[in-house]
Short mmCIF file of C-alpha atoms in Angstrom, two decimals:
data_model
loop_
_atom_site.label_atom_id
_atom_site.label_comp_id
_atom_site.label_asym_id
_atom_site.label_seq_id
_atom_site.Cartn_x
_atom_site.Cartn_y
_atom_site.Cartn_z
CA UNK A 7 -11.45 39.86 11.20
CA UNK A 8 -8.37 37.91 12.62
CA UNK A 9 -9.84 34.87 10.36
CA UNK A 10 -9.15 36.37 7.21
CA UNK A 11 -6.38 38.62 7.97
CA UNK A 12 -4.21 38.67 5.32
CA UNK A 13 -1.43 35.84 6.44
CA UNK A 14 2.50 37.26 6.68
CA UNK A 15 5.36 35.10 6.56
CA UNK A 16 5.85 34.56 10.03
CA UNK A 17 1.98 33.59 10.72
CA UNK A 18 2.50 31.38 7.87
CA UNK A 19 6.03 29.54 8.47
CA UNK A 20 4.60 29.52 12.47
CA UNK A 21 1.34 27.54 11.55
CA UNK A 22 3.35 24.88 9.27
CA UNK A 23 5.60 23.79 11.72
CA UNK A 24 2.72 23.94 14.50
CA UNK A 25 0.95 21.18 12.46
CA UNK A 26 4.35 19.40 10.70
CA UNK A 27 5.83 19.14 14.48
CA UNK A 28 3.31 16.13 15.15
CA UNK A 29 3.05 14.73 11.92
CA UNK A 30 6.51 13.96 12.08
CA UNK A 31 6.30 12.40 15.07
CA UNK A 32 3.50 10.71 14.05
CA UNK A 33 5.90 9.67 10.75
CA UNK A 34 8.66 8.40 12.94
CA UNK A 35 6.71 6.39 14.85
CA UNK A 36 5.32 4.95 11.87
CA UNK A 37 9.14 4.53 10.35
CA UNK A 38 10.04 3.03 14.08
CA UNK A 39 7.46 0.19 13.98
CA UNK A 40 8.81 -0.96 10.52
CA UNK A 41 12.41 -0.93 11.80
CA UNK A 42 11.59 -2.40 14.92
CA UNK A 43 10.40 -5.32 12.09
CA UNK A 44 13.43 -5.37 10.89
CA UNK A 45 15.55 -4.65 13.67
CA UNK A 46 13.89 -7.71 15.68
CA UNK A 47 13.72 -10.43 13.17
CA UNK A 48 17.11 -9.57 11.89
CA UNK A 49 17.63 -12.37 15.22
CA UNK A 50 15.13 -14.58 13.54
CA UNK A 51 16.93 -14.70 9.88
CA UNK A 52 16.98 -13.12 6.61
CA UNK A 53 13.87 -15.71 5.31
CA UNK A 54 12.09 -13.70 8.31
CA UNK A 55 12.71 -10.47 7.04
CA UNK A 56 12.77 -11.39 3.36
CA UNK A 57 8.85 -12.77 3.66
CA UNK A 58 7.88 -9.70 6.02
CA UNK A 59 9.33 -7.76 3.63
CA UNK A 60 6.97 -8.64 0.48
CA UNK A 61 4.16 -9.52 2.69
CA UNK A 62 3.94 -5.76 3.94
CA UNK A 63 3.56 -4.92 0.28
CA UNK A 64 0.05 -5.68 1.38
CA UNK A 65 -0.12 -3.26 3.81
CA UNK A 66 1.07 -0.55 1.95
CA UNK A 67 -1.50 -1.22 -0.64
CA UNK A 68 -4.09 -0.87 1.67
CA UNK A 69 -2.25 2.30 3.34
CA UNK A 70 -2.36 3.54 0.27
CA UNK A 71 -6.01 2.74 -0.52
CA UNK A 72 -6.73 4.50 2.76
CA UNK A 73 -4.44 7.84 2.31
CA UNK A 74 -6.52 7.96 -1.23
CA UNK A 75 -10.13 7.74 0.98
CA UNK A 76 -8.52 10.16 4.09
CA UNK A 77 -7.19 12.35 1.00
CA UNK A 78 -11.24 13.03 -0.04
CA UNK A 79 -11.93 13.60 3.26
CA UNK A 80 -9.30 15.81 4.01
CA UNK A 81 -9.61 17.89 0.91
CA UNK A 82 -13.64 18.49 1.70
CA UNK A 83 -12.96 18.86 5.54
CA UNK A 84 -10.11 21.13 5.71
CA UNK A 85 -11.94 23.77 3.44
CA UNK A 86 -15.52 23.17 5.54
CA UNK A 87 -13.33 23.65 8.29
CA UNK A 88 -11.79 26.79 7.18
CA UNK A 89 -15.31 27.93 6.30
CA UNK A 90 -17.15 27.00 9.39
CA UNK A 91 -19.20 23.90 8.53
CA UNK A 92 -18.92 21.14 11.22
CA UNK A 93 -21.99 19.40 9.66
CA UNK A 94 -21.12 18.42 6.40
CA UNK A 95 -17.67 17.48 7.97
CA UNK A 96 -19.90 15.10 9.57
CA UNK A 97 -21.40 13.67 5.96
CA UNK A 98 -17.90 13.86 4.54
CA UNK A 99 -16.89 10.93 7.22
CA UNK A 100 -19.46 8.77 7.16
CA UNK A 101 -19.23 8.38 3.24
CA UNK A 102 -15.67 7.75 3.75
CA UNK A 103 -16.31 4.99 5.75
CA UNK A 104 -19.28 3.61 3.40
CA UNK A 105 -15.72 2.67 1.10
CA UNK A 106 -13.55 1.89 4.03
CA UNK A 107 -15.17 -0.19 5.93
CA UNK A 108 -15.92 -3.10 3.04
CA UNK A 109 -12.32 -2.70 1.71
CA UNK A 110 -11.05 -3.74 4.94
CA UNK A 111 -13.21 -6.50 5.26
CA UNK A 112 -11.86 -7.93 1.84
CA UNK A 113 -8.47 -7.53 2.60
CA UNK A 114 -9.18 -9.24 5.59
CA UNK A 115 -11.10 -12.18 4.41
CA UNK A 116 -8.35 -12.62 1.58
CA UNK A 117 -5.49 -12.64 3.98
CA UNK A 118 -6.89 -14.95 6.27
CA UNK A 119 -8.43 -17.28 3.39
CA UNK A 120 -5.98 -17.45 0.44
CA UNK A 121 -2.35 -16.10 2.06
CA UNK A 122 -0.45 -18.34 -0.01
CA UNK A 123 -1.84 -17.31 -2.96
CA UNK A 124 -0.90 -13.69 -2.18
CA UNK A 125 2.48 -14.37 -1.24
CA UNK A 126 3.00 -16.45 -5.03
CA UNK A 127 2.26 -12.95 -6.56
CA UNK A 128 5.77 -11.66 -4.81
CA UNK A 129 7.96 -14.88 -4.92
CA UNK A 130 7.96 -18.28 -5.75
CA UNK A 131 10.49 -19.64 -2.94
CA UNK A 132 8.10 -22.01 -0.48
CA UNK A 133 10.22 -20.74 2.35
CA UNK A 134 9.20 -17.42 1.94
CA UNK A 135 5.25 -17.91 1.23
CA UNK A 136 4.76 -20.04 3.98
CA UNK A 137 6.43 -17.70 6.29
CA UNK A 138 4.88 -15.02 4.95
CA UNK A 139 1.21 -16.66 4.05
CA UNK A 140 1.39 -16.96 8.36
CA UNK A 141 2.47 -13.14 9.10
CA UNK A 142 -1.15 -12.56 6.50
CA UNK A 143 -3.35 -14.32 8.31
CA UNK A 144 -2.52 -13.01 11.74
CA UNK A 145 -2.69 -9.55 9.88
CA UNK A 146 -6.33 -9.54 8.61
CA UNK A 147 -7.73 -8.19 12.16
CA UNK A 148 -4.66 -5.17 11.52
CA UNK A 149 -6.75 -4.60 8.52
CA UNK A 150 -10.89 -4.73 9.47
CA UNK A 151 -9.78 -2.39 12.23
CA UNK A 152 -7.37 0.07 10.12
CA UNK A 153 -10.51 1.30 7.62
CA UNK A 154 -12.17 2.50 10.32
CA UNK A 155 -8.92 4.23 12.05
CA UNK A 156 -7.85 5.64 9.19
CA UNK A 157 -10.93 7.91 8.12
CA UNK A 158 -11.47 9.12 11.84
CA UNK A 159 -7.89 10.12 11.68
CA UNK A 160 -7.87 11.94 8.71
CA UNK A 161 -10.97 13.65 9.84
CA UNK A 162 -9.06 14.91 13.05
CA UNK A 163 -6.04 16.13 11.16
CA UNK A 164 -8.57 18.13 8.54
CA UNK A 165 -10.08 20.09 11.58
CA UNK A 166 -6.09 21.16 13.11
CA UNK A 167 -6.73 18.23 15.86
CA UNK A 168 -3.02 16.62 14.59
CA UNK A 169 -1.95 16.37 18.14
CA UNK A 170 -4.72 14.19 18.94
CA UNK A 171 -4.37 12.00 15.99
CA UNK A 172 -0.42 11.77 16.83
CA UNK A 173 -1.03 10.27 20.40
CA UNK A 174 -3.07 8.06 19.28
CA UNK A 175 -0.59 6.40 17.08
CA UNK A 176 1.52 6.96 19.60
CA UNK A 177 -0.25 4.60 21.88
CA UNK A 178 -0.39 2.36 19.02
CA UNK A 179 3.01 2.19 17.52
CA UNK A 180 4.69 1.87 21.27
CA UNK A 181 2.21 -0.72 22.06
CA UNK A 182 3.41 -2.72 18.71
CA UNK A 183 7.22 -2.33 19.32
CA UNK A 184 6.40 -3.68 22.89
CA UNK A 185 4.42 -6.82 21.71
CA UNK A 186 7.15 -7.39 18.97
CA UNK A 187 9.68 -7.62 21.60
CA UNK A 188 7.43 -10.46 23.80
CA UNK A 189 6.43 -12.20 21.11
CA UNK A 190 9.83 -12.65 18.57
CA UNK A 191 12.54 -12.93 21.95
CA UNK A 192 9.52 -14.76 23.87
CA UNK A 193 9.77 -12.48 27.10
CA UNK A 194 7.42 -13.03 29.89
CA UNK A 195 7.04 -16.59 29.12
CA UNK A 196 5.85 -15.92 25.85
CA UNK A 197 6.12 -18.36 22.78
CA UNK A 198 9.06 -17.48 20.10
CA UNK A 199 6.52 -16.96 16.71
CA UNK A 200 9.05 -15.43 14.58
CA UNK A 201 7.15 -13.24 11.78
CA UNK A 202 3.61 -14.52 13.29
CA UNK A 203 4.46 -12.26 16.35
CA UNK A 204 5.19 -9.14 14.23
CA UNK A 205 2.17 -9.48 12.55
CA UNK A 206 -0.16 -10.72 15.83
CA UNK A 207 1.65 -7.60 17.46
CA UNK A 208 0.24 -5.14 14.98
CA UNK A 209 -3.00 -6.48 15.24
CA UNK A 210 -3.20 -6.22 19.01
CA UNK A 211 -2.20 -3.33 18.61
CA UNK A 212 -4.91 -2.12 15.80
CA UNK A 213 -7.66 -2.71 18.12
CA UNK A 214 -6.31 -1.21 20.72
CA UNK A 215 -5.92 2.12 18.65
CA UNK A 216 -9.63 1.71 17.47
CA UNK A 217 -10.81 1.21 21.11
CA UNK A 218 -8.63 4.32 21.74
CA UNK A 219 -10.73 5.85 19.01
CA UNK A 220 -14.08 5.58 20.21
CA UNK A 221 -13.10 7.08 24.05
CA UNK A 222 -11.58 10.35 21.59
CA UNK A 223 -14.86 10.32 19.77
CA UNK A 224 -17.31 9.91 23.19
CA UNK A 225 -15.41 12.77 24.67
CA UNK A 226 -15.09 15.36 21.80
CA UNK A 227 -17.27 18.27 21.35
CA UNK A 228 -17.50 18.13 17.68
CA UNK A 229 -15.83 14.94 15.73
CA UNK A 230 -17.08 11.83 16.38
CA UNK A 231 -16.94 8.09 15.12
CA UNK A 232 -20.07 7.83 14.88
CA UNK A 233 -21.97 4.45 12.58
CA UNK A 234 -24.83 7.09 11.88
CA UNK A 235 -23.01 9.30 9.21
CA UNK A 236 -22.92 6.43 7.20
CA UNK A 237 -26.28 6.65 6.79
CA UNK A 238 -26.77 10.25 5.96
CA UNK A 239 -27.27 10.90 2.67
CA UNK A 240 -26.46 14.43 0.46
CA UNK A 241 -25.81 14.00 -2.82
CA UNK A 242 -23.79 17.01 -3.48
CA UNK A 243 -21.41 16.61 -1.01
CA UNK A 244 -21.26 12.56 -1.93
CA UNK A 245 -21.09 13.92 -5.76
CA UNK A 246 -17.83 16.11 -4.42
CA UNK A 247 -16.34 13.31 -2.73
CA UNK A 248 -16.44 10.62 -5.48
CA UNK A 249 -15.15 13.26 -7.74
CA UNK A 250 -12.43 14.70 -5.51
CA UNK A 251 -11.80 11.37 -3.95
CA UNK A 252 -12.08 8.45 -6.71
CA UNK A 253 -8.70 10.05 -8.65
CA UNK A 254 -7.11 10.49 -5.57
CA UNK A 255 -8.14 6.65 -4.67
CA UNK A 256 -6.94 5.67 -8.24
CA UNK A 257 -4.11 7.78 -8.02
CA UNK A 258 -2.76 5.98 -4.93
CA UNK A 259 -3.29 2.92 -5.59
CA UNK A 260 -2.42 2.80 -9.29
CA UNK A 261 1.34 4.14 -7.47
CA UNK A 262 1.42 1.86 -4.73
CA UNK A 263 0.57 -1.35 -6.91
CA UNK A 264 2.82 -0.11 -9.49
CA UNK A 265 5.43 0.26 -6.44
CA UNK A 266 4.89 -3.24 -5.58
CA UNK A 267 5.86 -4.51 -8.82
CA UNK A 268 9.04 -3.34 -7.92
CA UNK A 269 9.18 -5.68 -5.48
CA UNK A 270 7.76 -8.18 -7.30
CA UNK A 271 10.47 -7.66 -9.69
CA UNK A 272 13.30 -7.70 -7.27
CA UNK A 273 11.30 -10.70 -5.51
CA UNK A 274 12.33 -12.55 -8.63
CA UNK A 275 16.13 -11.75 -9.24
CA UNK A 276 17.13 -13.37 -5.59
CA UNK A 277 16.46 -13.29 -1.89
CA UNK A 278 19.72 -11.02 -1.09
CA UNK A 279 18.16 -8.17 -2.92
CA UNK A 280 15.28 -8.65 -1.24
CA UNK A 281 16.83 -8.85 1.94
CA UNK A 282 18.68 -5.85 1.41
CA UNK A 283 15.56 -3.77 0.06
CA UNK A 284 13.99 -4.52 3.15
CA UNK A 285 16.70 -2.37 5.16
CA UNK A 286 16.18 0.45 2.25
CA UNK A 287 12.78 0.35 2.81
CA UNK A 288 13.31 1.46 7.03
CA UNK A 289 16.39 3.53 6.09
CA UNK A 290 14.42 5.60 3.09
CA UNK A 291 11.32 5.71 5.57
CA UNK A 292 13.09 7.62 8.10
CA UNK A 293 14.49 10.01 4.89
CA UNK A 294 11.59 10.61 4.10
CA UNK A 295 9.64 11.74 7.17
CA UNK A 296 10.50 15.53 6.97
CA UNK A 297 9.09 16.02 3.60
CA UNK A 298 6.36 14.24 3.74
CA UNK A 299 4.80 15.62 7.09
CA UNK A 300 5.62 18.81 5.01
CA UNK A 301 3.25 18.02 2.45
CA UNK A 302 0.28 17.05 4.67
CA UNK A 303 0.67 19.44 6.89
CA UNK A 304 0.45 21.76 3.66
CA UNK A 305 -2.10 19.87 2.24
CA UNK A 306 -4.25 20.99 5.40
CA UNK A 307 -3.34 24.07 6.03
CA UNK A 308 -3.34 25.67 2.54
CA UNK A 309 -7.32 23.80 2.35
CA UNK A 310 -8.24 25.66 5.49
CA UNK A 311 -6.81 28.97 3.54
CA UNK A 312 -8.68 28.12 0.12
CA UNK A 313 -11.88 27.35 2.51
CA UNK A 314 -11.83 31.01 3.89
CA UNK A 315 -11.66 31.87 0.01
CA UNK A 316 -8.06 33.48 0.06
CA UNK A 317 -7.21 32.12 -3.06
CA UNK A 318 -3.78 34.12 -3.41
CA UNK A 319 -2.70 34.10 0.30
CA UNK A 320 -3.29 29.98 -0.78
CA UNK A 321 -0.98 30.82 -4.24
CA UNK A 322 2.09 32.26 -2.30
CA UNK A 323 2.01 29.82 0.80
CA UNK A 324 1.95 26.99 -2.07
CA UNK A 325 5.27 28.59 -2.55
CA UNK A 326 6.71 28.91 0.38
CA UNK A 327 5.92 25.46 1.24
CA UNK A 328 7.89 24.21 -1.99
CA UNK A 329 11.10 26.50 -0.75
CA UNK A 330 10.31 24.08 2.58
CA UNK A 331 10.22 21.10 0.70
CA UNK A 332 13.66 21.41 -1.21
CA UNK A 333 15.53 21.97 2.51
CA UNK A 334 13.56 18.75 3.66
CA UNK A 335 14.11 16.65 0.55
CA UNK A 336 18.21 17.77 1.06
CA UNK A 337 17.98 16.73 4.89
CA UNK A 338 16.49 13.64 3.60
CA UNK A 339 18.96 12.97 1.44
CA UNK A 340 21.31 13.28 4.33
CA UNK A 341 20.20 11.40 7.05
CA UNK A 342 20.41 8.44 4.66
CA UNK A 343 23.96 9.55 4.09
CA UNK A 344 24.72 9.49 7.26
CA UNK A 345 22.61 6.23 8.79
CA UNK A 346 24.93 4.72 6.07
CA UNK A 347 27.85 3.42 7.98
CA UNK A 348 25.17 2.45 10.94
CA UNK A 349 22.90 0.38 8.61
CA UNK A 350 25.69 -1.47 7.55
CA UNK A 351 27.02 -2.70 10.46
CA UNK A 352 23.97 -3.97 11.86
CA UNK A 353 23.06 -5.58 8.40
CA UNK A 354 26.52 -7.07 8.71
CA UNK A 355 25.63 -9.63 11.14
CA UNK A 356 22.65 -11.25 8.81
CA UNK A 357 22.76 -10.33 5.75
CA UNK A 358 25.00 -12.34 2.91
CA UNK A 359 27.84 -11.04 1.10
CA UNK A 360 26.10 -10.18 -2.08
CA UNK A 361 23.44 -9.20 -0.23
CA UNK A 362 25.33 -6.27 1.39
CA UNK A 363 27.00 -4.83 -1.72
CA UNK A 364 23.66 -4.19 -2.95
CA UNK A 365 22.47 -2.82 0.64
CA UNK A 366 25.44 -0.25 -0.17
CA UNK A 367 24.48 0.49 -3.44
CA UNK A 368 21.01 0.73 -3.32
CA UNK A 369 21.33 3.05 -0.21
CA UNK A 370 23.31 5.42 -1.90
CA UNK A 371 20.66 5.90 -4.81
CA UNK A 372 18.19 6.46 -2.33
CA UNK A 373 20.47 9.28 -0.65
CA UNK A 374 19.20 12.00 -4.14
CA UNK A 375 15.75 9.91 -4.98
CA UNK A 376 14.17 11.08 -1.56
CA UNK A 377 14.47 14.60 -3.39
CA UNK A 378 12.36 13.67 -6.38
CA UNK A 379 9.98 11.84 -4.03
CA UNK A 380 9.52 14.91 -1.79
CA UNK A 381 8.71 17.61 -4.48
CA UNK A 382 6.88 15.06 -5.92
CA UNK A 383 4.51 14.13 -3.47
CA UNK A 384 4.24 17.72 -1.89
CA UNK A 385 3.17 18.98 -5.37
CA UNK A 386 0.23 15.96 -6.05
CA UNK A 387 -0.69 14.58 -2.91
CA UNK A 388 -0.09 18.05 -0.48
CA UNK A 389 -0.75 21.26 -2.83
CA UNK A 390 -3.11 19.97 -5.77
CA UNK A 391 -5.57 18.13 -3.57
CA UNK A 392 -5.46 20.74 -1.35
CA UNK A 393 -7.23 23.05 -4.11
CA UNK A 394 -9.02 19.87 -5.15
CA UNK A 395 -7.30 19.05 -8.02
CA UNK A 396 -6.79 15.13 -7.64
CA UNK A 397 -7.33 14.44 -11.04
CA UNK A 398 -3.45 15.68 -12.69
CA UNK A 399 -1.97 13.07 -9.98
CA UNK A 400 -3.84 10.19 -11.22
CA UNK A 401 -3.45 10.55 -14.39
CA UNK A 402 0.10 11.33 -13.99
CA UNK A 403 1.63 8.93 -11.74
CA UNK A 404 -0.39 6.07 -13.70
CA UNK A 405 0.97 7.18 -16.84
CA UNK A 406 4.79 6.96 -15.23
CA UNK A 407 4.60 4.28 -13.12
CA UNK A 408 2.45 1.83 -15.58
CA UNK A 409 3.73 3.42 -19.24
CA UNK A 410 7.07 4.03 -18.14
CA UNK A 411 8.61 2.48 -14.63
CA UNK A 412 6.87 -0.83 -14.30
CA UNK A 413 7.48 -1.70 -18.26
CA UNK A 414 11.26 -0.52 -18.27
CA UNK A 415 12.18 -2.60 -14.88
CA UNK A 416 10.17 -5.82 -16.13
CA UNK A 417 12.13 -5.36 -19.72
CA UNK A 418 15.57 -4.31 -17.99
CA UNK A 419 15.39 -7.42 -15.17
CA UNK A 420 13.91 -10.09 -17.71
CA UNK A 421 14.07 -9.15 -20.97
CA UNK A 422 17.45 -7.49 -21.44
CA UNK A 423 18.70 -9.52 -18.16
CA UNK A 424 20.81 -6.57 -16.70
CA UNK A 425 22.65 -6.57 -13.60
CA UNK A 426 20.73 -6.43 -10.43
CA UNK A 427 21.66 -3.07 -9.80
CA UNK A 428 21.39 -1.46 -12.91
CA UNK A 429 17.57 -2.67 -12.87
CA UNK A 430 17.22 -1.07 -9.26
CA UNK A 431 18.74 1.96 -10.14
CA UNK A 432 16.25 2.55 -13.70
CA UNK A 433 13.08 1.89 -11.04
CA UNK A 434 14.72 4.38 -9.13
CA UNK A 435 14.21 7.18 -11.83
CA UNK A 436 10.50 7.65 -11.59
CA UNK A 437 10.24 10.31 -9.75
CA UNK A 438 12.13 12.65 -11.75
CA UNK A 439 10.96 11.39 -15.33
CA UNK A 440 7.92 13.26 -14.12
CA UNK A 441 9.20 16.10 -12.78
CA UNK A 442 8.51 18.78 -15.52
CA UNK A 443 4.78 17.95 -16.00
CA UNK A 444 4.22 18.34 -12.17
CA UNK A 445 6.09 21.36 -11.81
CA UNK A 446 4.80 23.10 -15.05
CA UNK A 447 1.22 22.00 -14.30
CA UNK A 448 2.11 23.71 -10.15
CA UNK A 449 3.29 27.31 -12.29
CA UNK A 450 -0.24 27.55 -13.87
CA UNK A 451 -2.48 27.60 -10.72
CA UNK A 452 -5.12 25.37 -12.15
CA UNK A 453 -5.08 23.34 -9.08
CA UNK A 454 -6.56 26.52 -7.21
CA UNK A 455 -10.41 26.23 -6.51
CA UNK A 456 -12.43 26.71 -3.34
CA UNK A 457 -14.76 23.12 -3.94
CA UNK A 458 -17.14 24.18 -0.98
CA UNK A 459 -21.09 24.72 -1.75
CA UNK A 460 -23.73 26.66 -0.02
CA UNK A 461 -26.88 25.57 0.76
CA UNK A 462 -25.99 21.99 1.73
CA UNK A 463 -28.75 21.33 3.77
CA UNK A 464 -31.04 23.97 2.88
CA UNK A 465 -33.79 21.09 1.76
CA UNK A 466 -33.34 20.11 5.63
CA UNK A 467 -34.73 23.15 7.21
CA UNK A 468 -37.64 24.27 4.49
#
């Protein structure tokens, strides 16, 4: 059968860049929104983008959080997918959202009841956490709506509908950039709010990409949003999840709070570096695009493959996808290069003296760290999970990040009091400390399993 023909490299190379093509997109918009931050309240002033800066960190814990939940139901749905089962595609989602949904809500209710006391974690400059405790509270609507975005998406990318998913961010993200305009320059009569714009932009823009959501889900033939998978219960396939999905939750958010003591860190040692991490932060997204659309359009494409039970057609596309990671982690590496000279010019006109000598600095260690980041993150969070192995990532990244990165920046910055860049650049090793455990544990194919079950619902129709 054409299903289970045996894939050549062609078919192979041709269905990557069929589903990378509108990840990336999806990626760049994503990478635009964040610049368009930057970009806009670079008018406002570097307090602006210094408490936008470490107030995101909040976002990208939750992002995180989410990718960890979409991860479990990407994993389960992209082999179902590949094996024909639409139904428990349909369980996977709604237990998804039985986690989702009540994260977001917290988030929520912390960022509009305690922002100040978030923004002390990340600084202790009253400029900053006032600014930045009023960009939170405008954000907690971003966050009740993104739970529920985020798993609907993720069950759309599982079942090859990536084009779908992409124009719906794309109505979202160009909807943000447009409110950020109006509400930081005050067009259209608008008031000037400064950071509260950026965040009450997002927000807007949140619902509208939920309400954008639920006309996908009302027209499609087969995945839905629908409230009534969260109440359908099957324990295997919940058992699956919380095994499959739990390590990949941990895994991701043990990295991305461990990543956020890096800015608490830097936070500490002075606004300039903060100000100039923030334009790292854009710059290093838009590196970093390639590879990672690489790895999840990997991720779904080799779980469709191990679905359909072609367990070495899944081995050798693991490694063509790696060869395809190394040329993306390079390009990487050189767009940074090269948005270089740019960057710093437009930095020029805001940021301090200091502040730019570290911009330069810290731009060029990012220009060979994307390269660790990609094989890195292709490896755990694209090729592992795809054969349901979540559980090496966890326990690796929390061992580097928490025995290894956190520890040696917090000693190097305030123990041993080094120069600002010096502690920037030892954070900025993490990604290859663990590069021979990743790559040995990739050689021995113990990520490889098909995790589907038959019988699911054979108790159903007895």
């Amino acid at each position: 059968m054409e299903k289970t023909r045996r894939l050549g490299n062609d078919s192979f190379y041709g269905q990557i860049f069929r589903l990378v093509l509108p990840i990336i997109i999806q990626n760049l918009l994503s990478a635009a929104v964040s610049s368009a931050d930057v970009v806009m309240l670079n008018y406002v002033g570097q307090s602006a983008i210094s408490a936008v800066s470490l107030a995101a960190q909040y976002a990208s814990v939750l992002f995180m959080v989410f990718y960890g939940l979409g991860t479990g139901v990407t994993i389960l749905s992209a082999q179902y997918y590949g094996k024909g089962d639409m139904r428990a595609i349909h369980v996977v989602e709604g237990i998804a959202l039985r986690f989702s949904i009540p994260i977001s809500a917290a988030f929520a209710a912390a960022a509009l009841g305690m922002p100040e006391t978030m923004m002390r974690l990340f600084t202790n400059d009253g400029e900053l956490i006032a600014i930045g405790a009023s960009y939170l509270r405008y954000m907690s609507v971003a966050y009740l709506c993104w739970g529920v975005i985020e798993v609907y998406l993720a069950t759309l990318r599982s079942v090859n509908r990536v084009t779908v998913s992409t124009v719906l961010n794309i109505l979202a993200f160009s909807l943000n950039i447009l409110l950020n305009a109006v509400w930081i320059f005050g067009l259209f009569g608008a008031p000037k709010l400064g950071a509260m714009g950026v965040a009450l932009a997002t927000s807007l823009s949140r619902l509208v990409e939920l309400g954008a959501c639920v006309v996908v889900s009302l027209l499609s033939r087969d995945v839905h949003l629908n409230l009534r998978y969260l109440f359908i219960r099957n324990r295997p396939l919940f058992s699956d999840f919380v095994r499959l999905s739990l390590p990949a939750l941990g895994n991701d958010i043990s990295w991305s709070v461990a990543f956020s003591m890096y800015s608490v860190i830097l936070g500490h040692l002075g606004t300039d570096v903060v100000a100039a991490n923030s334009f790292v932060i854009v710059v290093r997204n838009f590196g970093t695009i390639l590879c990672f659309g690489m790895a999840s359009a990997g991720g779904i494409l080799l779980g469709n493959i191990i679905g359909e039970n072609r367990l070495e057609e899944a081995r050798e596309g693991a490694g063509k996808l790696m060869k395809l990671t190394v040329i993306t982690g390079a390009i990487g590496g050189l767009i940074i290069l090269a948005a270089m000279p740019l960057v710093m010019a437009y930095a020029g006109e805001s940021l301090s003296e200091q502040a730019m000598r570290y911009l330069r600095n810290m731009l060029l260690i990012n220009t060979y760290y994307v390269m660790g980041a990609a094989v890195n993150t292709t490896l755990i969070a694209g090729v592992f999970r795809a054969g349901g192995d979540s559980r090496f990532g966890f326990i690796c990244d929390t061992i580097d990040m928490w025995g290894y990165a956190v520890p040696l920046g917090f000693i190097a910055a305030f123990v041993l009091k080094l120069p600002v860049m010096w502690v920037y650049f030892l954070l900025c090793t993490d990604e290859f400390v663990k590069w021979p455990w990743v790559i040995r544990h990739y050689r021995s194919g113990k990520w490889l399993n098909n995790i589907t079950r038959e019988g699911l619902f054979a108790e159903e129709t007895e």
